[in-house]
Amino acid sequence: MKKIVIILSFIILGTTFFGCSQDDLLEAENRNQLSAQNFWKTQRDAEAGIYSVYSSLQFNGVLGSTAVLAAALQSEHGRVGNIGRRPNSLEFDNALVNSTNGDVFGQWEDLYKVVFRANAVLANVPNIEMDETVKREILGEAYFLRGLAMFWIANGFNGGSVPYPIVLPESLEETRFSLEDRDVVYSQIIEDLTMAQTNLAERLNWTSEGQEGRATWGAATSILGKVYLYEENFTRAAEELKKVIDSGEYQLVDDIAENFSEAGEFNAESIFEVQFFVSDPISGGNFGDGEGDNPNESTLRPTSWTRNGGFGFMFVTHFTSSLYRNEVVDPALPINTSRPQEVYDENSELEETITPRIRSLRSEASMAYEDDGSIFYTTSTRENFVRMLSRGQVRKFHNHTLETEPRNSGINEQVIRYADVLLMYAEALLRGQGDAGVTEALTYINQVRQRSGLVTLETLFAGVPTSPIILNTFSDLRPDAGDTAPEAQAKIDQITAINDGLDPTLKIEPQALTADNIVLHLFNKERPAEFAWEGRGISWQDLRRRPGGPAARFVELGNVRYTSTTLDVQAFEELPEFVENSLQDFMLRKVNFGPEDLYYPLPSQEIIQNPLLNN
């Protein structure tokens, strides 16, 4: 099942950069050594070449190691943890990124390595005598991977005006490319993805070959639809995304948690995922990208995002913790009664199960809360679960069923899954057709919601008198059949008082079921809850293209004070100076964020190396 064969040491050379002297002619040629002249001869070489492009997706600046940290800290979901360890991360968190940030250059460098390797395949594979179907598909994969990498680059840097190499350099000078206009860049991205879609038209999966993880028609079509959506070409976006829906190749898995575990890799919901592997996550050695002498192909998600025992590079925001606690579960849905959550006592022993489910499946899959009774690294959250201001640990992409927190993680990274296609299609309908698209859009939004045990959007928009976050935070206020009438009334009075004092962002008031309101819901709640910390910055990309933009959202959320009305805080935590510094999100980001923070600047190191970027 796992993994695609990865080339540990692979030479991708179009042409050597140096000529030969007469003395060189006297030297014996080693015909057993790989070079530009004796590689790219057989079908096996072509396959090795495309595997090397996939391998580059594991690099630190793409999706390996701590690659996703920057996007998490730029979204609503992350804030800096142990700040002394990651000075670069402070810049992301506080909207102070500049051209000298090392992580920014790392992303630039590694993403262009993906492009370079894809170009090597596109330049050399057409000249190989081999099976024509295999050749067409390998070229389709290369077009897809180049288009995907360039989409990430254009989406991340300099407003989309970046170099777009489409030929393999034959000299050092030819590695220096000028900036292209943004429209030219996106036109080429669309062309690459369209070529991939065409070449992979008959490649719906790789299951029979045992090579799951390679690009397919569905992957090319889904990313093409996403590009059109981001470019606000809603008609074309809807067309491409609907093709994926109508293909019947994908479906939502019953349990969303399958998408974030090794056991659930390449499931029915996965459209394209990047593979990672580590033989022993507990003592399997240091992080590696799978090339060279290090066999590990892993990420550092567990130690990066765990508060106790890990590096703690990122902590969960109060917004995110509250977002999941405030989701409205539908007790009538079978998944909320037939699959009750498991709750453990202080000795990590399974207690009597609880029905109905009180938090959504995507909440349970995404976060572990203090005293929610779940197991987090074999320890009940009721015992030795570190006290924290946001009262939650990231569970998504964690091997949280292991005995101890691992350093490395071999869990694959889903770049795009079917739930994203459904919600993007709904968005394209709403933004392209307005209120005329509401009925159809609701069908797909509700599919995603009800998979996680939530009420339909129609029910949610009718309003909820008591926000779920109250009972999900203060379990002692939950109604009990054994309460006397005065006890029950006392609970009701407390709930009412807390509910009245909730911040407006946490209240669920009635609203009209219009296209504009639904789109805002998608950006403010639905997509953040569904895709927190996923892909290569899905939530940050959504935040940037959200109606009104990130700046207004950071101010709105940054002004919320998370006091005892929303979290079970201690008395000292309600002191004004404590609230100001610790119980609010985005304190500096909401002040610093400006138009220049929508994209990374061109890295200064690259400008020094390539003078053409100044032209």
XYZ file of C-alpha atoms in Angstrom:
615
model
C 0.000 0.000 0.000
C 2.649 2.453 1.101
C 4.874 3.917 -0.484
C 5.765 5.079 -3.963
C 9.359 4.105 -4.633
C 11.494 7.147 -3.880
C 14.833 7.709 -5.548
C 17.337 8.289 -2.774
C 20.028 9.726 -4.966
C 18.936 10.974 -8.360
C 20.731 13.146 -10.889
C 18.526 15.503 -12.881
C 20.736 17.194 -15.408
C 19.656 18.632 -18.717
C 23.182 19.389 -19.880
C 26.475 19.832 -18.100
C 27.473 23.455 -17.653
C 31.156 23.129 -18.520
C 33.009 22.323 -21.717
C 35.842 19.860 -22.168
C 39.536 20.615 -22.600
C 41.950 18.498 -24.659
C 43.207 16.921 -21.438
C 39.715 15.769 -20.651
C 39.737 13.672 -23.820
C 42.586 11.600 -22.418
C 40.593 10.609 -19.334
C 38.731 7.306 -19.336
C 34.941 7.520 -19.278
C 33.101 5.763 -16.479
C 30.043 4.419 -18.249
C 28.554 3.132 -14.969
C 28.158 6.628 -13.526
C 24.871 8.437 -14.079
C 25.122 11.569 -16.196
C 23.017 13.648 -18.528
C 24.356 11.618 -21.431
C 23.570 8.103 -20.230
C 20.370 8.753 -18.267
C 16.914 9.349 -19.809
C 17.273 6.305 -22.078
C 14.606 3.859 -20.923
C 11.101 3.672 -19.535
C 12.626 2.855 -16.179
C 14.558 6.154 -16.333
C 11.324 8.017 -17.090
C 9.616 6.413 -14.114
C 12.576 7.210 -11.876
C 12.402 10.800 -13.094
C 8.743 11.299 -12.193
C 9.287 9.630 -8.802
C 11.953 12.222 -8.069
C 9.415 15.003 -8.615
C 7.093 13.405 -6.074
C 10.055 13.075 -3.715
C 10.621 16.832 -3.832
C 7.139 17.388 -2.406
C 8.565 16.084 0.874
C 11.158 18.873 1.113
C 11.148 21.210 4.115
C 9.855 24.149 2.114
C 7.026 22.239 0.448
C 5.210 19.834 2.808
C 7.876 18.100 4.897
C 9.277 18.884 8.338
C 7.717 22.140 9.624
C 6.682 23.377 6.156
C 3.043 23.974 7.072
C 3.911 25.991 10.175
C 4.098 29.386 8.452
C 0.642 29.081 6.883
C -0.828 27.867 10.184
C 0.552 30.935 11.961
C -0.844 33.251 9.282
C -4.342 31.788 9.496
C -6.903 32.119 12.295
C -5.760 28.777 13.712
C -2.250 29.370 15.006
C -0.218 31.579 17.291
C 3.391 31.379 18.332
C 4.141 28.954 21.133
C 7.574 28.797 22.693
C 8.715 32.007 21.066
C 12.370 31.728 21.959
C 12.755 28.714 19.690
C 11.366 30.138 16.449
C 12.170 33.804 15.804
C 11.105 33.431 12.156
C 7.698 32.285 13.366
C 7.201 35.506 15.298
C 7.285 37.356 11.999
C 4.484 35.186 10.597
C 2.376 35.494 13.741
C 2.811 39.252 14.063
C 2.563 40.114 10.337
C 6.166 41.336 10.227
C 7.566 39.067 7.520
C 10.339 40.622 5.430
C 12.544 39.502 2.549
C 15.258 38.144 4.851
C 13.040 35.572 6.591
C 14.807 32.238 6.196
C 11.611 30.201 6.092
C 10.329 32.302 3.208
C 13.486 31.634 1.198
C 13.260 27.940 2.087
C 9.780 27.752 0.586
C 10.876 29.619 -2.552
C 13.928 27.418 -3.051
C 12.222 24.066 -2.484
C 9.129 24.863 -4.549
C 11.301 25.801 -7.515
C 13.128 22.488 -7.086
C 9.780 20.796 -7.759
C 9.429 22.908 -10.908
C 12.997 22.132 -12.018
C 12.526 18.392 -11.621
C 9.207 18.477 -13.449
C 10.874 20.395 -16.279
C 13.577 17.714 -16.491
C 10.878 15.100 -17.048
C 9.045 17.233 -19.614
C 12.280 17.946 -21.497
C 13.622 14.401 -21.653
C 10.825 11.848 -21.498
C 9.339 12.721 -24.950
C 12.587 11.493 -26.557
C 12.530 8.075 -24.876
C 11.304 5.036 -26.818
C 8.784 3.492 -24.443
C 5.153 2.528 -24.005
C 3.169 5.496 -25.307
C 0.432 5.247 -22.682
C 2.974 5.239 -19.869
C 4.809 8.156 -21.510
C 1.609 10.203 -21.848
C 0.691 9.643 -18.214
C 4.172 10.468 -16.896
C 4.116 13.723 -18.859
C 0.645 14.410 -17.461
C 1.957 13.897 -13.930
C 4.855 16.271 -14.611
C 2.495 18.956 -15.933
C 0.319 18.500 -12.846
C 3.206 18.748 -10.396
C 4.687 21.784 -12.134
C 1.294 23.496 -12.229
C 0.629 22.667 -8.574
C 4.031 23.970 -7.437
C 3.643 27.136 -9.480
C 0.151 27.645 -8.043
C 1.654 27.516 -4.567
C 4.422 29.922 -5.592
C 2.088 32.399 -7.289
C -0.325 32.172 -4.372
C 2.461 32.893 -1.943
C 4.886 35.388 -3.422
C 4.941 38.916 -4.797
C 1.281 39.175 -5.733
C 1.657 36.305 -8.181
C 4.308 38.020 -10.312
C 7.068 35.398 -10.241
C 9.389 33.569 -12.653
C 7.759 30.639 -14.470
C 10.453 28.349 -15.902
C 9.057 26.058 -18.597
C 12.378 24.940 -20.115
C 15.324 23.095 -18.607
C 18.369 25.381 -18.222
C 21.468 24.455 -20.229
C 23.801 26.880 -18.476
C 24.125 28.666 -15.180
C 23.002 31.903 -16.813
C 19.805 30.247 -18.017
C 18.813 29.476 -14.427
C 18.135 33.185 -13.929
C 14.590 34.023 -14.955
C 12.790 37.359 -15.054
C 9.485 38.064 -13.349
C 6.340 37.304 -15.308
C 3.148 39.322 -15.052
C 0.601 37.746 -12.752
C -1.860 37.108 -15.605
C 0.835 35.303 -17.590
C 1.682 33.132 -14.593
C -1.900 32.053 -13.978
C -2.494 31.472 -17.663
C 0.456 29.070 -17.691
C -0.743 27.351 -14.490
C -4.108 26.731 -16.119
C -2.397 25.474 -19.287
C -0.242 23.039 -17.293
C -3.195 21.692 -15.329
C -5.289 21.382 -18.491
C -2.482 19.400 -20.149
C -2.366 17.192 -17.060
C -6.119 16.712 -17.183
C -5.915 15.681 -20.850
C -2.954 13.342 -20.465
C -4.475 11.683 -17.395
C -8.000 11.439 -18.816
C -7.980 7.637 -18.564
C -6.067 7.485 -15.294
C -8.683 7.583 -12.536
C -6.617 5.770 -9.901
C -3.440 3.746 -9.372
C -4.958 1.076 -7.142
C -4.354 -1.924 -9.405
C -0.681 -0.974 -9.743
C -0.296 -0.504 -5.993
C 0.995 3.038 -6.546
C -1.620 5.123 -4.801
C -0.483 8.695 -4.385
C 0.419 9.396 -7.997
C -1.567 12.122 -9.744
C -4.830 11.265 -11.486
C -7.419 12.930 -13.673
C -9.371 13.737 -10.514
C -6.390 15.484 -8.924
C -5.698 17.583 -12.027
C -9.366 18.515 -12.426
C -9.831 19.369 -8.744
C -6.795 21.671 -8.604
C -7.804 23.243 -11.921
C -11.222 23.984 -10.423
C -9.556 25.472 -7.350
C -7.385 27.754 -9.513
C -10.447 29.013 -11.391
C -12.229 29.605 -8.066
C -9.310 31.571 -6.638
C -9.257 33.616 -9.848
C -12.983 34.261 -9.312
C -13.946 32.638 -12.582
C -16.903 31.009 -10.879
C -18.489 29.544 -14.003
C -15.366 27.631 -15.032
C -14.692 26.642 -11.418
C -18.175 25.142 -11.103
C -17.749 23.284 -14.402
C -14.501 21.614 -13.387
C -15.519 20.823 -9.822
C -18.831 19.347 -10.959
C -16.906 16.975 -13.244
C -15.185 15.567 -10.169
C -18.484 15.214 -8.303
C -20.197 13.543 -11.256
C -17.292 11.152 -11.849
C -18.368 9.027 -8.880
C -14.706 8.354 -8.036
C -14.828 9.969 -4.603
C -17.048 10.078 -1.540
C -16.935 11.364 2.013
C -15.658 8.751 4.450
C -17.956 8.035 7.371
C -15.444 9.168 9.975
C -13.578 12.368 9.107
C -10.722 11.283 11.411
C -9.680 8.721 8.781
C -8.300 11.606 6.737
C -5.682 12.439 9.365
C -4.284 9.014 10.268
C -1.962 6.464 8.686
C -4.744 3.879 8.731
C -6.921 6.112 6.567
C -4.419 6.963 3.862
C -5.671 6.790 0.254
C -9.273 6.466 1.365
C -12.330 7.211 -0.759
C -12.201 10.923 0.120
C -8.561 11.452 -0.812
C -7.963 13.073 -4.189
C -4.254 13.852 -3.911
C -1.967 13.340 -0.957
C 1.766 13.569 -0.410
C 3.292 10.468 1.101
C 5.360 10.336 4.270
C 6.841 7.402 6.102
C 8.912 6.648 9.164
C 9.662 3.108 10.292
C 9.495 3.908 14.007
C 7.898 7.256 14.930
C 9.037 7.003 18.563
C 12.733 6.289 18.031
C 13.064 6.303 14.276
C 15.725 8.967 14.111
C 15.686 12.535 12.937
C 13.562 14.083 10.265
C 14.496 13.360 6.669
C 13.090 14.153 3.246
C 13.691 10.619 1.976
C 16.729 11.427 -0.147
C 20.370 10.782 0.516
C 21.375 8.627 3.490
C 18.320 9.378 5.638
C 15.478 6.932 4.872
C 12.843 8.835 6.846
C 10.230 10.713 4.858
C 8.454 12.452 7.671
C 6.999 15.627 9.066
C 7.497 17.222 12.460
C 3.814 17.957 13.043
C 3.550 16.230 16.452
C 6.437 17.987 18.138
C 5.742 21.277 16.364
C 2.139 21.553 17.515
C 2.142 19.873 20.924
C 2.342 22.036 24.016
C 3.714 19.527 26.489
C 6.848 17.625 25.572
C 7.234 18.985 22.053
C 8.868 21.990 20.485
C 5.593 23.897 20.811
C 6.189 26.036 17.728
C 2.439 26.668 17.355
C -0.409 26.884 19.850
C -4.098 26.758 18.980
C -5.880 30.102 18.931
C -8.810 30.803 21.227
C -10.898 31.354 18.103
C -10.278 27.797 16.922
C -10.871 26.230 20.308
C -14.177 28.087 20.570
C -15.111 27.373 16.946
C -15.184 23.631 17.530
C -16.878 23.855 20.929
C -19.646 25.949 19.426
C -20.731 23.617 16.638
C -24.376 22.526 16.829
C -24.725 18.741 16.878
C -27.906 17.089 15.605
C -28.910 14.464 18.221
C -31.278 12.843 15.717
C -28.507 11.731 13.360
C -27.574 8.042 13.770
C -23.838 8.789 13.967
C -24.489 10.718 17.179
C -26.229 7.819 18.906
C -24.887 4.628 17.303
C -21.220 5.661 17.675
C -21.006 7.348 21.071
C -17.702 8.849 22.125
C -15.448 6.927 24.461
C -14.696 8.614 27.780
C -11.901 7.615 30.139
C -11.453 8.166 33.834
C -8.421 9.607 35.617
C -6.710 6.196 35.409
C -7.225 6.028 31.640
C -9.831 3.284 32.106
C -12.823 3.258 29.775
C -15.940 4.518 31.507
C -19.511 4.001 30.437
C -20.009 5.499 27.004
C -21.968 8.710 26.661
C -24.847 9.330 24.280
C -25.644 11.419 22.456
C -22.442 12.863 21.083
C -21.928 16.388 22.415
C -19.206 17.559 20.032
C -19.063 17.144 16.287
C -16.970 14.400 14.727
C -14.693 16.965 13.140
C -14.204 18.581 16.536
C -13.250 15.233 18.071
C -10.935 14.508 15.123
C -9.276 17.915 15.253
C -8.776 18.738 18.936
C -8.477 17.225 22.398
C -9.871 19.343 25.199
C -8.906 19.451 28.822
C -11.250 17.174 30.778
C -13.194 15.986 27.730
C -12.417 12.445 28.831
C -10.622 11.391 25.651
C -7.229 9.744 25.358
C -4.252 11.795 24.162
C -1.051 9.708 23.963
C -2.569 7.030 26.269
C -3.249 9.592 28.980
C -6.761 10.630 29.826
C -7.349 14.352 29.409
C -8.562 14.191 33.003
C -5.099 13.249 34.209
C -1.925 15.272 33.719
C -3.377 17.053 30.701
C -1.425 20.280 30.616
C -3.459 23.321 31.647
C -3.585 25.770 28.809
C -5.222 29.055 28.048
C -6.880 27.894 24.854
C -7.804 24.642 26.614
C -7.063 22.447 23.600
C -4.403 20.370 21.873
C -4.251 19.676 18.155
C -5.236 16.073 17.508
C -5.417 16.268 13.708
C -2.384 14.601 12.047
C -1.159 13.360 15.434
C -0.387 9.728 16.256
C -2.294 10.369 19.470
C -3.036 6.683 20.057
C 0.657 5.919 20.599
C 2.087 5.536 24.080
C 4.107 8.705 23.821
C 4.379 11.673 21.551
C 6.639 10.866 18.576
C 9.226 13.203 17.120
C 8.510 12.225 13.532
C 5.197 11.571 11.823
C 4.632 9.371 8.794
C 1.021 10.471 8.315
C 0.399 11.561 4.736
C -0.568 15.130 3.889
C -3.799 15.458 1.917
C -3.368 18.309 -0.557
C -7.017 18.111 -1.574
C -9.914 15.905 -0.517
C -13.489 15.484 -1.683
C -14.991 17.647 1.088
C -13.004 20.576 -0.319
C -14.419 19.935 -3.782
C -17.979 19.907 -2.411
C -17.573 23.170 -0.496
C -15.712 24.880 -3.344
C -18.451 23.871 -5.763
C -21.073 25.282 -3.405
C -19.079 28.506 -3.158
C -18.773 28.746 -6.947
C -22.555 28.376 -7.278
C -23.279 31.000 -4.628
C -20.785 33.550 -5.898
C -21.556 32.898 -9.556
C -25.351 32.620 -9.432
C -26.241 34.493 -6.255
C -29.472 33.480 -4.540
C -30.371 31.305 -7.543
C -27.600 28.938 -6.488
C -28.659 28.584 -2.845
C -30.787 25.440 -3.138
C -28.159 23.389 -4.944
C -25.316 24.749 -2.821
C -27.081 23.715 0.397
C -27.143 20.100 -0.805
C -23.354 19.909 -0.861
C -22.718 21.995 2.249
C -25.103 19.821 4.242
C -23.356 16.656 3.042
C -20.153 17.882 4.651
C -21.898 19.097 7.812
C -23.986 16.017 8.423
C -21.036 13.684 7.935
C -19.714 15.275 11.141
C -23.051 15.003 12.930
C -24.066 18.664 12.592
C -27.471 20.184 11.974
C -28.269 21.353 8.464
C -27.424 24.902 7.494
C -31.138 25.684 7.274
C -31.522 24.723 10.944
C -28.406 26.617 11.966
C -29.540 29.781 10.200
C -32.869 29.600 12.063
C -30.844 30.459 15.176
C -29.834 28.625 18.337
C -31.063 30.118 21.645
C -28.208 28.711 23.732
C -24.784 28.519 22.113
C -23.303 24.998 22.499
C -20.002 26.408 23.751
C -21.609 27.023 27.141
C -22.522 23.425 27.893
C -19.379 22.170 26.140
C -17.291 24.314 28.499
C -19.284 24.071 31.729
C -20.231 20.398 31.879
C -21.633 20.865 35.393
C -24.417 22.998 33.895
C -25.581 20.195 31.619
C -29.178 19.208 32.480
C -29.483 16.152 34.683
C -32.622 14.050 35.125
C -31.878 13.854 38.837
C -32.002 17.632 39.353
C -34.669 19.008 41.633
C -36.773 21.856 40.302
C -34.714 24.524 42.132
C -31.454 22.913 40.967
C -32.650 22.800 37.373
C -33.771 26.443 37.546
C -30.417 27.484 39.007
C -28.652 25.867 36.053
C -30.989 27.562 33.608
C -30.350 30.927 35.234
C -26.570 30.445 34.974
C -26.792 29.333 31.355
C -28.951 32.330 30.498
C -26.568 34.745 32.174
C -23.544 33.302 30.389
C -25.373 33.203 27.060
C -26.390 36.863 27.383
C -22.766 37.835 27.968
C -21.290 35.912 25.056
C -19.313 37.833 22.469
C -21.412 38.386 19.308
C -19.009 36.200 17.301
C -20.010 33.238 19.482
C -23.762 33.741 19.379
C -25.827 31.908 16.777
C -28.506 34.381 15.799
C -31.226 33.888 13.146
C -30.251 35.099 9.681
C -31.647 34.970 6.174
C -30.607 32.047 4.014
C -29.126 34.230 1.259
C -26.097 33.619 -0.940
C -24.121 36.426 0.706
C -24.800 35.142 4.225
C -23.943 31.563 3.299
C -20.679 32.611 1.632
C -19.694 34.501 4.771
C -20.550 31.437 6.851
C -18.349 29.291 4.604
C -15.368 31.573 5.194
C -15.992 32.356 8.862
C -16.964 28.948 10.203
C -17.514 26.051 7.793
C -14.201 25.976 5.970
C -12.064 26.941 9.009
C -13.607 24.090 11.004
C -13.348 21.563 8.183
C -9.805 22.345 6.985
C -7.894 23.751 9.975
C -4.129 23.053 9.573
C -4.677 21.078 6.378
C -2.939 21.017 3.039
C -0.418 23.693 2.231
C -2.250 26.484 4.019
C -5.864 25.999 2.909
C -7.167 28.147 5.775
C -4.655 30.928 5.128
C -5.568 30.964 1.425
C -9.254 31.102 2.369
C -8.639 33.923 4.808
C -6.820 35.932 2.177
C -9.643 35.618 -0.362
C -12.418 36.012 2.202
C -14.881 38.871 1.470
C -13.475 41.824 3.393
C -9.978 40.334 3.537
C -7.760 39.206 6.439
C -7.162 42.614 8.042
C -10.801 43.144 8.985
C -11.080 39.564 10.225
C -8.020 39.881 12.471
C -9.446 43.049 14.001
C -12.836 41.420 14.522
C -11.418 38.305 16.173
C -8.618 40.158 17.930
C -11.127 42.255 19.832
C -12.809 39.214 21.385
C -11.917 38.684 25.048
C -12.055 35.049 26.024
C -13.010 35.243 29.691
C -14.968 32.930 31.964
C -18.009 33.338 29.720
C -16.303 31.265 27.069
C -13.562 29.270 28.782
C -13.177 27.693 32.193
C -10.427 30.071 33.291
C -8.947 30.603 36.718
C -9.636 33.699 38.796
C -6.219 35.249 38.158
C -6.770 34.832 34.421
C -9.563 37.391 34.566
C -7.280 40.212 35.668
C -7.326 42.964 32.999
C -3.599 42.774 32.325
C -3.786 38.989 31.948
C -6.759 39.163 29.595
C -5.016 41.783 27.487
C -1.903 39.692 27.055
C -3.119 36.115 27.075
C -6.855 35.767 26.519
C -7.026 37.547 23.198
C -5.858 36.486 19.759
C -3.846 38.429 17.191
C -2.856 41.305 19.474
C -0.029 42.438 17.185
C -1.276 40.900 13.960
C -4.487 42.927 13.984
C -2.442 46.118 14.269
C 0.381 45.276 11.870
C -1.440 43.494 9.070
C -1.586 45.486 5.825
C -1.870 44.898 2.062
C 1.839 44.062 1.884
C 1.216 41.025 4.120
C -1.069 39.265 1.648
C 2.006 37.780 -0.062
C 5.604 37.052 0.836
C 8.150 39.439 -0.631
C 10.742 38.148 -3.073
C 13.500 36.633 -0.900
C 16.496 38.929 -0.606
C 18.868 36.002 -1.106
C 17.251 35.235 -4.444
C 17.406 38.871 -5.541
C 21.142 38.901 -4.823
C 21.640 35.714 -6.826
C 19.399 36.772 -9.715
C 19.734 40.436 -10.797
C 16.944 39.940 -13.338
C 14.409 40.037 -10.483
C 15.193 43.738 -10.106
C 14.209 44.506 -13.708
